[in-house]
Amino acid sequence: METFAFLIHPMDIEDVAKKYKIAKKISPRVIGSVLKRRKPFVISEITGIKSRTGKLATGWFIVVPFLPNQFFDLEQEYVVEKIAKACEVGRKEGAKIVGLGAFTAIPGDGGKEVAKISKVPITTGNTYTIATAIDGTLEAAQKMEIDLATSRLAIVGATGSIGSACAEILAGQVGGLTLIGRDEKRLDKLAARLEGKTGSLEVSTSLQTISSADIIITVTGAADAIIKPEIIKAGAVVCDVARPRDVSELVVRTRPDVLVIDGGVVQVPGQVDFNFDFGLPKRLALACMAETMMLSLEGRYENYTLGKDISVEKIHEINGFARKHGFKLAGLRSFERKLTDAHIQKVKERARFGLALAQ
Ligand SMILES: NC(=O)c1ccc[n+]([C@@H]2O[C@H](COP(=O)([O-])OP(=O)(O)OC[C@H]3O[C@@H](n4cnc5c(N)ncnc54)[C@H](OP(=O)(O)O)[C@@H]3O)[C@@H](O)[C@H]2O)c1
């Protein structure tokens, strides 16, 4: 039996209240200071993963008890130590590799500092996340009849580990590319790398620039939703890879002429039972979880995805593991719901004929 663990954390106070009901009655500041001192713990055992090859894997979800903002606001050394302690909880449980979920994958240079002190190999899961984000975005763009070669792609969080790889891979396929981030120097460095690989290249620190994009991939480390309805072009595809989400639910409610898809949702082979509700329907996992599962099924017990630079070769390799073991994109989904072709047709009509005409 192959084994792994996966680190998760509460996305908001609601999540904390699922375990500690009192959280709804006390201030976020007090909750933060209580959580800061809590030790990482096992919340469930993951059973029933069965590869197409017949290999079996089992794992554990380990909670790192921090809220999203604490991963950035607390002293980084303390945060890295807490993540490493969570890896150790997994190792003691029997895990031979640990995946760093959501914001546990960001501090310490994208897991590199954690890897230095962890006694068990780790992976951020970002390689398979990139692969599935790209596949999902291209499929959605095709269904929305967006001509890729003349389209403008905006990447929000473009200087990050996932964002920069998406930019690198898609640059040559689109007509124009807008790179959006908060740090001008990092944006310019990325733009220099991509110069000549795409039609028209633009960098911006303003979210407003997404208004000219036909396709948007958003993948920031923001703790709250930053993509608001009013700035998106009619008929655009928005792939939200971030967890917590970058796209406000208001976008889906008020912009039926825009297609928002969840990035990186994957069907797991076998009869997987997570024994824990992390917001996805049965048998589905996030791509970063799936990467950890695949590495365990492969017996690749080594530090796999770390840091900010992820190679295209690695993306091909992880796609190969996915095919071999039977992991695949769980179709197009939006806010945890499956998108039907009929729904996508309606989005197209609303974009073409205006919201009022196509109601
Ligand atoms: N769906 C999945 O399976 C999956 C898997 C892995 C990760 N993720 C999620 O993907 C996201 C990014 O992960 P990553 O590893 O690529 O992180 P990363 O390397 O830290 O990149 C984050 C990017 O977001 C930008 N950013 C950070 N805070 C921001 C804010 N408040 N407003 C605007 N931009 C901001 C950063 O650039 P500047 O600091 O220069 O602005 C950077 O470009 C996270 O939400 C993570 O949880 C999802």
PDB file of C-alpha atoms in Angstrom, residues 2-214:
ATOM      1  CA  GLU A   2       1.360   3.413  -1.019  1.00  0.00           C
ATOM      2  CA  THR A   3       0.876   6.271   1.418  1.00  0.00           C
ATOM      3  CA  PHE A   4       0.708  10.076   1.447  1.00  0.00           C
ATOM      4  CA  ALA A   5      -0.581  12.987   3.504  1.00  0.00           C
ATOM      5  CA  PHE A   6      -2.017  16.287   2.384  1.00  0.00           C
ATOM      6  CA  LEU A   7      -1.973  19.559   4.301  1.00  0.00           C
ATOM      7  CA  ILE A   8      -5.086  21.733   4.395  1.00  0.00           C
ATOM      8  CA  HIS A   9      -6.131  24.810   6.355  1.00  0.00           C
ATOM      9  CA  PRO A  10      -9.390  26.660   7.101  1.00  0.00           C
ATOM     10  CA  MET A  11     -10.287  29.081   4.293  1.00  0.00           C
ATOM     11  CA  ASP A  12     -12.316  31.365   6.579  1.00  0.00           C
ATOM     12  CA  ILE A  13     -13.988  31.660  10.002  1.00  0.00           C
ATOM     13  CA  GLU A  14     -16.924  29.525   8.740  1.00  0.00           C
ATOM     14  CA  ASP A  15     -14.499  26.637   8.272  1.00  0.00           C
ATOM     15  CA  VAL A  16     -13.112  27.106  11.785  1.00  0.00           C
ATOM     16  CA  ALA A  17     -16.676  27.128  13.162  1.00  0.00           C
ATOM     17  CA  LYS A  18     -17.333  23.702  11.585  1.00  0.00           C
ATOM     18  CA  LYS A  19     -14.911  22.271  14.162  1.00  0.00           C
ATOM     19  CA  TYR A  20     -15.161  24.859  16.946  1.00  0.00           C
ATOM     20  CA  LYS A  21     -18.737  26.260  17.067  1.00  0.00           C
ATOM     21  CA  ILE A  22     -17.655  29.001  19.458  1.00  0.00           C
ATOM     22  CA  ALA A  23     -15.669  30.612  16.618  1.00  0.00           C
ATOM     23  CA  LYS A  24     -18.854  32.302  15.382  1.00  0.00           C
ATOM     24  CA  LYS A  25     -19.182  34.162  18.680  1.00  0.00           C
ATOM     25  CA  ILE A  26     -15.671  35.520  19.105  1.00  0.00           C
ATOM     26  CA  SER A  27     -13.681  38.114  17.196  1.00  0.00           C
ATOM     27  CA  PRO A  28     -11.467  37.086  14.242  1.00  0.00           C
ATOM     28  CA  ARG A  29      -8.468  38.537  16.106  1.00  0.00           C
ATOM     29  CA  VAL A  30      -9.028  36.211  19.103  1.00  0.00           C
ATOM     30  CA  ILE A  31      -9.595  33.235  16.787  1.00  0.00           C
ATOM     31  CA  GLY A  32      -6.327  34.056  15.028  1.00  0.00           C
ATOM     32  CA  SER A  33      -4.363  34.134  18.273  1.00  0.00           C
ATOM     33  CA  VAL A  34      -5.903  30.842  19.472  1.00  0.00           C
ATOM     34  CA  LEU A  35      -5.197  29.142  16.140  1.00  0.00           C
ATOM     35  CA  LYS A  36      -1.630  30.429  16.133  1.00  0.00           C
ATOM     36  CA  ARG A  37      -0.861  28.242  19.166  1.00  0.00           C
ATOM     37  CA  ARG A  38      -2.780  25.127  18.026  1.00  0.00           C
ATOM     38  CA  LYS A  39      -0.770  22.141  16.826  1.00  0.00           C
ATOM     39  CA  PRO A  40      -1.372  20.569  13.386  1.00  0.00           C
ATOM     40  CA  PHE A  41      -3.621  17.506  13.578  1.00  0.00           C
ATOM     41  CA  VAL A  42      -5.037  14.641  11.490  1.00  0.00           C
ATOM     42  CA  ILE A  43      -8.635  15.353  10.477  1.00  0.00           C
ATOM     43  CA  SER A  44      -9.383  12.287   8.348  1.00  0.00           C
ATOM     44  CA  GLU A  45      -8.083   9.207   6.606  1.00  0.00           C
ATOM     45  CA  ILE A  46      -8.384   9.053   2.809  1.00  0.00           C
ATOM     46  CA  THR A  47      -9.214   5.554   1.584  1.00  0.00           C
ATOM     47  CA  GLY A  48     -10.119   3.713  -1.620  1.00  0.00           C
ATOM     48  CA  ILE A  49      -7.687   5.193  -4.193  1.00  0.00           C
ATOM     49  CA  LYS A  50      -7.081   2.557  -6.841  1.00  0.00           C
ATOM     50  CA  SER A  51      -4.882   3.214  -9.856  1.00  0.00           C
ATOM     51  CA  ARG A  52      -5.695   1.864 -13.299  1.00  0.00           C
ATOM     52  CA  THR A  53      -2.584  -0.296 -12.768  1.00  0.00           C
ATOM     53  CA  GLY A  54      -4.235  -1.919  -9.746  1.00  0.00           C
ATOM     54  CA  LYS A  55      -1.995  -0.159  -7.202  1.00  0.00           C
ATOM     55  CA  LEU A  56      -3.646   1.131  -4.041  1.00  0.00           C
ATOM     56  CA  ALA A  57      -2.942   4.247  -1.990  1.00  0.00           C
ATOM     57  CA  THR A  58      -4.188   5.632   1.278  1.00  0.00           C
ATOM     58  CA  GLY A  59      -3.554   8.960   2.954  1.00  0.00           C
ATOM     59  CA  TRP A  60      -4.405  11.500   5.634  1.00  0.00           C
ATOM     60  CA  PHE A  61      -5.600  15.079   5.647  1.00  0.00           C
ATOM     61  CA  ILE A  62      -3.570  17.098   8.149  1.00  0.00           C
ATOM     62  CA  VAL A  63      -4.846  20.501   9.264  1.00  0.00           C
ATOM     63  CA  VAL A  64      -2.444  23.412   9.611  1.00  0.00           C
ATOM     64  CA  PRO A  65      -4.544  25.589  11.914  1.00  0.00           C
ATOM     65  CA  PHE A  66      -3.969  28.995  10.327  1.00  0.00           C
ATOM     66  CA  LEU A  67      -6.391  31.287   8.519  1.00  0.00           C
ATOM     67  CA  PRO A  68      -5.249  32.391   5.011  1.00  0.00           C
ATOM     68  CA  ASN A  69      -3.930  35.809   6.097  1.00  0.00           C
ATOM     69  CA  GLN A  70      -1.841  34.248   8.895  1.00  0.00           C
ATOM     70  CA  PHE A  71       0.395  32.505   6.338  1.00  0.00           C
ATOM     71  CA  PHE A  72       1.611  35.977   5.301  1.00  0.00           C
ATOM     72  CA  ASP A  73       1.095  38.087   8.424  1.00  0.00           C
ATOM     73  CA  LEU A  74       2.911  35.871  10.955  1.00  0.00           C
ATOM     74  CA  GLU A  75       6.684  35.634  11.151  1.00  0.00           C
ATOM     75  CA  GLN A  76       7.746  33.476   8.173  1.00  0.00           C
ATOM     76  CA  GLU A  77      10.118  31.282  10.189  1.00  0.00           C
ATOM     77  CA  TYR A  78       7.251  30.398  12.547  1.00  0.00           C
ATOM     78  CA  VAL A  79       4.938  29.617   9.630  1.00  0.00           C
ATOM     79  CA  VAL A  80       7.517  27.397   7.909  1.00  0.00           C
ATOM     80  CA  GLU A  81       8.126  25.517  11.184  1.00  0.00           C
ATOM     81  CA  LYS A  82       4.400  24.959  11.664  1.00  0.00           C
ATOM     82  CA  ILE A  83       4.068  23.562   8.128  1.00  0.00           C
ATOM     83  CA  ALA A  84       7.075  21.266   8.734  1.00  0.00           C
ATOM     84  CA  LYS A  85       5.448  20.097  11.995  1.00  0.00           C
ATOM     85  CA  ALA A  86       2.317  19.219  10.032  1.00  0.00           C
ATOM     86  CA  CYS A  87       4.467  17.189   7.610  1.00  0.00           C
ATOM     87  CA  GLU A  88       5.888  15.362  10.617  1.00  0.00           C
ATOM     88  CA  VAL A  89       2.353  14.541  11.841  1.00  0.00           C
ATOM     89  CA  GLY A  90       1.774  12.973   8.415  1.00  0.00           C
ATOM     90  CA  ARG A  91       5.064  11.072   8.480  1.00  0.00           C
ATOM     91  CA  LYS A  92       4.293   9.633  11.925  1.00  0.00           C
ATOM     92  CA  GLU A  93       0.909   8.532  10.644  1.00  0.00           C
ATOM     93  CA  GLY A  94       2.739   6.585   7.905  1.00  0.00           C
ATOM     94  CA  ALA A  95       2.865   8.978   4.931  1.00  0.00           C
ATOM     95  CA  LYS A  96       5.855   8.607   2.593  1.00  0.00           C
ATOM     96  CA  ILE A  97       5.188  11.913   0.813  1.00  0.00           C
ATOM     97  CA  VAL A  98       3.291  15.040   1.868  1.00  0.00           C
ATOM     98  CA  GLY A  99       1.437  17.471  -0.405  1.00  0.00           C
ATOM     99  CA  LEU A 100       1.242  21.112   0.637  1.00  0.00           C
ATOM    100  CA  GLY A 101      -2.296  22.363   0.003  1.00  0.00           C
ATOM    101  CA  ALA A 102      -3.524  25.921  -0.674  1.00  0.00           C
ATOM    102  CA  PHE A 103      -1.506  28.558   1.237  1.00  0.00           C
ATOM    103  CA  THR A 104       0.748  25.960   2.954  1.00  0.00           C
ATOM    104  CA  ALA A 105       2.522  25.745  -0.445  1.00  0.00           C
ATOM    105  CA  ILE A 106       3.450  29.432  -0.634  1.00  0.00           C
ATOM    106  CA  PRO A 107       5.657  30.423   2.374  1.00  0.00           C
ATOM    107  CA  GLY A 108       9.408  29.733   2.426  1.00  0.00           C
ATOM    108  CA  ASP A 109       9.904  30.155  -1.325  1.00  0.00           C
ATOM    109  CA  GLY A 110       7.155  27.774  -2.400  1.00  0.00           C
ATOM    110  CA  GLY A 111       8.004  24.909  -0.021  1.00  0.00           C
ATOM    111  CA  LYS A 112      11.798  25.032  -0.393  1.00  0.00           C
ATOM    112  CA  GLU A 113      12.392  26.081   3.236  1.00  0.00           C
ATOM    113  CA  VAL A 114       9.948  23.443   4.498  1.00  0.00           C
ATOM    114  CA  ALA A 115      11.772  20.787   2.455  1.00  0.00           C
ATOM    115  CA  LYS A 116      15.043  21.694   4.210  1.00  0.00           C
ATOM    116  CA  ILE A 117      13.661  20.690   7.620  1.00  0.00           C
ATOM    117  CA  SER A 118      11.038  18.090   6.766  1.00  0.00           C
ATOM    118  CA  LYS A 119      11.955  14.430   7.328  1.00  0.00           C
ATOM    119  CA  VAL A 120       9.492  13.348   4.650  1.00  0.00           C
ATOM    120  CA  PRO A 121       9.545  14.371   0.946  1.00  0.00           C
ATOM    121  CA  ILE A 122       7.075  17.070  -0.057  1.00  0.00           C
ATOM    122  CA  THR A 123       5.398  18.512  -3.146  1.00  0.00           C
ATOM    123  CA  THR A 124       3.326  21.658  -3.648  1.00  0.00           C
ATOM    124  CA  GLY A 125       1.126  19.956  -6.253  1.00  0.00           C
ATOM    125  CA  ASN A 126       1.556  22.941  -8.550  1.00  0.00           C
ATOM    126  CA  THR A 127       2.780  20.914 -11.549  1.00  0.00           C
ATOM    127  CA  TYR A 128      -0.489  19.046 -12.037  1.00  0.00           C
ATOM    128  CA  THR A 129      -2.425  22.195 -11.092  1.00  0.00           C
ATOM    129  CA  ILE A 130      -0.817  24.015 -14.034  1.00  0.00           C
ATOM    130  CA  ALA A 131      -1.543  21.108 -16.385  1.00  0.00           C
ATOM    131  CA  THR A 132      -5.225  20.941 -15.451  1.00  0.00           C
ATOM    132  CA  ALA A 133      -5.702  24.740 -15.361  1.00  0.00           C
ATOM    133  CA  ILE A 134      -4.418  24.962 -18.928  1.00  0.00           C
ATOM    134  CA  ASP A 135      -6.506  22.005 -20.146  1.00  0.00           C
ATOM    135  CA  GLY A 136      -9.668  23.397 -18.532  1.00  0.00           C
ATOM    136  CA  THR A 137      -9.091  26.922 -19.842  1.00  0.00           C
ATOM    137  CA  LEU A 138      -8.492  25.736 -23.415  1.00  0.00           C
ATOM    138  CA  GLU A 139     -11.560  23.496 -23.330  1.00  0.00           C
ATOM    139  CA  ALA A 140     -13.729  26.349 -22.000  1.00  0.00           C
ATOM    140  CA  ALA A 141     -12.363  28.794 -24.600  1.00  0.00           C
ATOM    141  CA  GLN A 142     -13.118  26.329 -27.371  1.00  0.00           C
ATOM    142  CA  LYS A 143     -16.686  25.794 -26.104  1.00  0.00           C
ATOM    143  CA  MET A 144     -17.163  29.574 -25.949  1.00  0.00           C
ATOM    144  CA  GLU A 145     -15.895  29.744 -29.561  1.00  0.00           C
ATOM    145  CA  ILE A 146     -13.051  32.083 -28.671  1.00  0.00           C
ATOM    146  CA  ASP A 147     -10.455  32.142 -31.426  1.00  0.00           C
ATOM    147  CA  LEU A 148      -7.288  31.472 -29.426  1.00  0.00           C
ATOM    148  CA  ALA A 149      -4.901  32.889 -32.021  1.00  0.00           C
ATOM    149  CA  THR A 150      -6.518  36.332 -31.934  1.00  0.00           C
ATOM    150  CA  SER A 151      -7.565  36.326 -28.286  1.00  0.00           C
ATOM    151  CA  ARG A 152      -6.074  38.288 -25.381  1.00  0.00           C
ATOM    152  CA  LEU A 153      -5.178  36.239 -22.312  1.00  0.00           C
ATOM    153  CA  ALA A 154      -4.784  37.970 -18.935  1.00  0.00           C
ATOM    154  CA  ILE A 155      -3.033  36.174 -16.109  1.00  0.00           C
ATOM    155  CA  VAL A 156      -3.674  37.586 -12.648  1.00  0.00           C
ATOM    156  CA  GLY A 157      -0.912  36.513 -10.250  1.00  0.00           C
ATOM    157  CA  ALA A 158       1.335  36.109 -13.299  1.00  0.00           C
ATOM    158  CA  THR A 159       4.591  36.283 -11.349  1.00  0.00           C
ATOM    159  CA  GLY A 160       3.650  33.333  -9.135  1.00  0.00           C
ATOM    160  CA  SER A 161       4.610  29.691  -9.482  1.00  0.00           C
ATOM    161  CA  ILE A 162       1.404  28.653 -11.285  1.00  0.00           C
ATOM    162  CA  GLY A 163       0.792  31.969 -13.078  1.00  0.00           C
ATOM    163  CA  SER A 164       4.242  32.227 -14.645  1.00  0.00           C
ATOM    164  CA  ALA A 165       4.161  28.644 -15.954  1.00  0.00           C
ATOM    165  CA  CYS A 166       0.695  29.226 -17.472  1.00  0.00           C
ATOM    166  CA  ALA A 167       2.064  32.395 -19.141  1.00  0.00           C
ATOM    167  CA  GLU A 168       5.089  30.567 -20.494  1.00  0.00           C
ATOM    168  CA  ILE A 169       3.063  27.683 -21.947  1.00  0.00           C
ATOM    169  CA  LEU A 170       0.186  29.713 -23.398  1.00  0.00           C
ATOM    170  CA  ALA A 171       2.181  32.724 -24.696  1.00  0.00           C
ATOM    171  CA  GLY A 172       2.685  31.229 -28.141  1.00  0.00           C
ATOM    172  CA  GLN A 173      -0.930  30.139 -28.552  1.00  0.00           C
ATOM    173  CA  VAL A 174      -2.727  33.456 -27.962  1.00  0.00           C
ATOM    174  CA  GLY A 175      -2.774  36.746 -29.844  1.00  0.00           C
ATOM    175  CA  GLY A 176      -1.869  38.889 -26.847  1.00  0.00           C
ATOM    176  CA  LEU A 177      -0.888  38.435 -23.239  1.00  0.00           C
ATOM    177  CA  THR A 178      -1.466  40.693 -20.223  1.00  0.00           C
ATOM    178  CA  LEU A 179       0.576  39.874 -17.123  1.00  0.00           C
ATOM    179  CA  ILE A 180      -0.918  41.230 -13.902  1.00  0.00           C
ATOM    180  CA  GLY A 181       0.741  41.324 -10.490  1.00  0.00           C
ATOM    181  CA  ARG A 182       1.577  43.724  -7.688  1.00  0.00           C
ATOM    182  CA  ASP A 183       5.341  43.930  -8.132  1.00  0.00           C
ATOM    183  CA  GLU A 184       6.481  45.835 -11.207  1.00  0.00           C
ATOM    184  CA  LYS A 185      10.061  44.541 -11.143  1.00  0.00           C
ATOM    185  CA  ARG A 186       8.954  40.912 -11.053  1.00  0.00           C
ATOM    186  CA  LEU A 187       6.457  41.578 -13.837  1.00  0.00           C
ATOM    187  CA  ASP A 188       9.150  43.166 -16.019  1.00  0.00           C
ATOM    188  CA  LYS A 189      11.475  40.211 -15.419  1.00  0.00           C
ATOM    189  CA  LEU A 190       8.774  37.771 -16.531  1.00  0.00           C
ATOM    190  CA  ALA A 191       7.909  39.944 -19.535  1.00  0.00           C
ATOM    191  CA  ALA A 192      11.566  39.943 -20.603  1.00  0.00           C
ATOM    192  CA  ARG A 193      11.500  36.134 -20.587  1.00  0.00           C
ATOM    193  CA  LEU A 194       8.378  36.079 -22.765  1.00  0.00           C
ATOM    194  CA  GLU A 195       9.370  38.818 -25.194  1.00  0.00           C
ATOM    195  CA  GLY A 196       8.924  37.656 -28.788  1.00  0.00           C
ATOM    196  CA  LYS A 197       6.947  34.568 -27.769  1.00  0.00           C
ATOM    197  CA  THR A 198       3.541  36.224 -28.104  1.00  0.00           C
ATOM    198  CA  GLY A 199       1.780  38.854 -30.239  1.00  0.00           C
ATOM    199  CA  SER A 200       1.356  41.837 -27.971  1.00  0.00           C
ATOM    200  CA  LEU A 201       2.705  41.701 -24.446  1.00  0.00           C
ATOM    201  CA  GLU A 202       1.482  44.000 -21.691  1.00  0.00           C
ATOM    202  CA  VAL A 203       2.273  44.184 -17.973  1.00  0.00           C
ATOM    203  CA  SER A 204       0.092  45.858 -15.384  1.00  0.00           C
ATOM    204  CA  THR A 205      -0.358  46.283 -11.652  1.00  0.00           C
ATOM    205  CA  SER A 206      -3.998  47.230 -12.167  1.00  0.00           C
ATOM    206  CA  LEU A 207      -6.779  44.655 -12.142  1.00  0.00           C
ATOM    207  CA  GLN A 208      -8.726  46.989 -14.391  1.00  0.00           C
ATOM    208  CA  THR A 209      -6.650  45.748 -17.350  1.00  0.00           C
ATOM    209  CA  ILE A 210      -8.496  42.415 -17.368  1.00  0.00           C
ATOM    210  CA  SER A 211     -11.391  44.284 -18.990  1.00  0.00           C
ATOM    211  CA  SER A 212      -9.831  43.802 -22.443  1.00  0.00           C
ATOM    212  CA  ALA A 213      -9.179  40.055 -22.006  1.00  0.00           C
ATOM    213  CA  ASP A 214     -11.125  37.272 -23.708  1.00  0.00           C
TER     214      ASP A 214
END
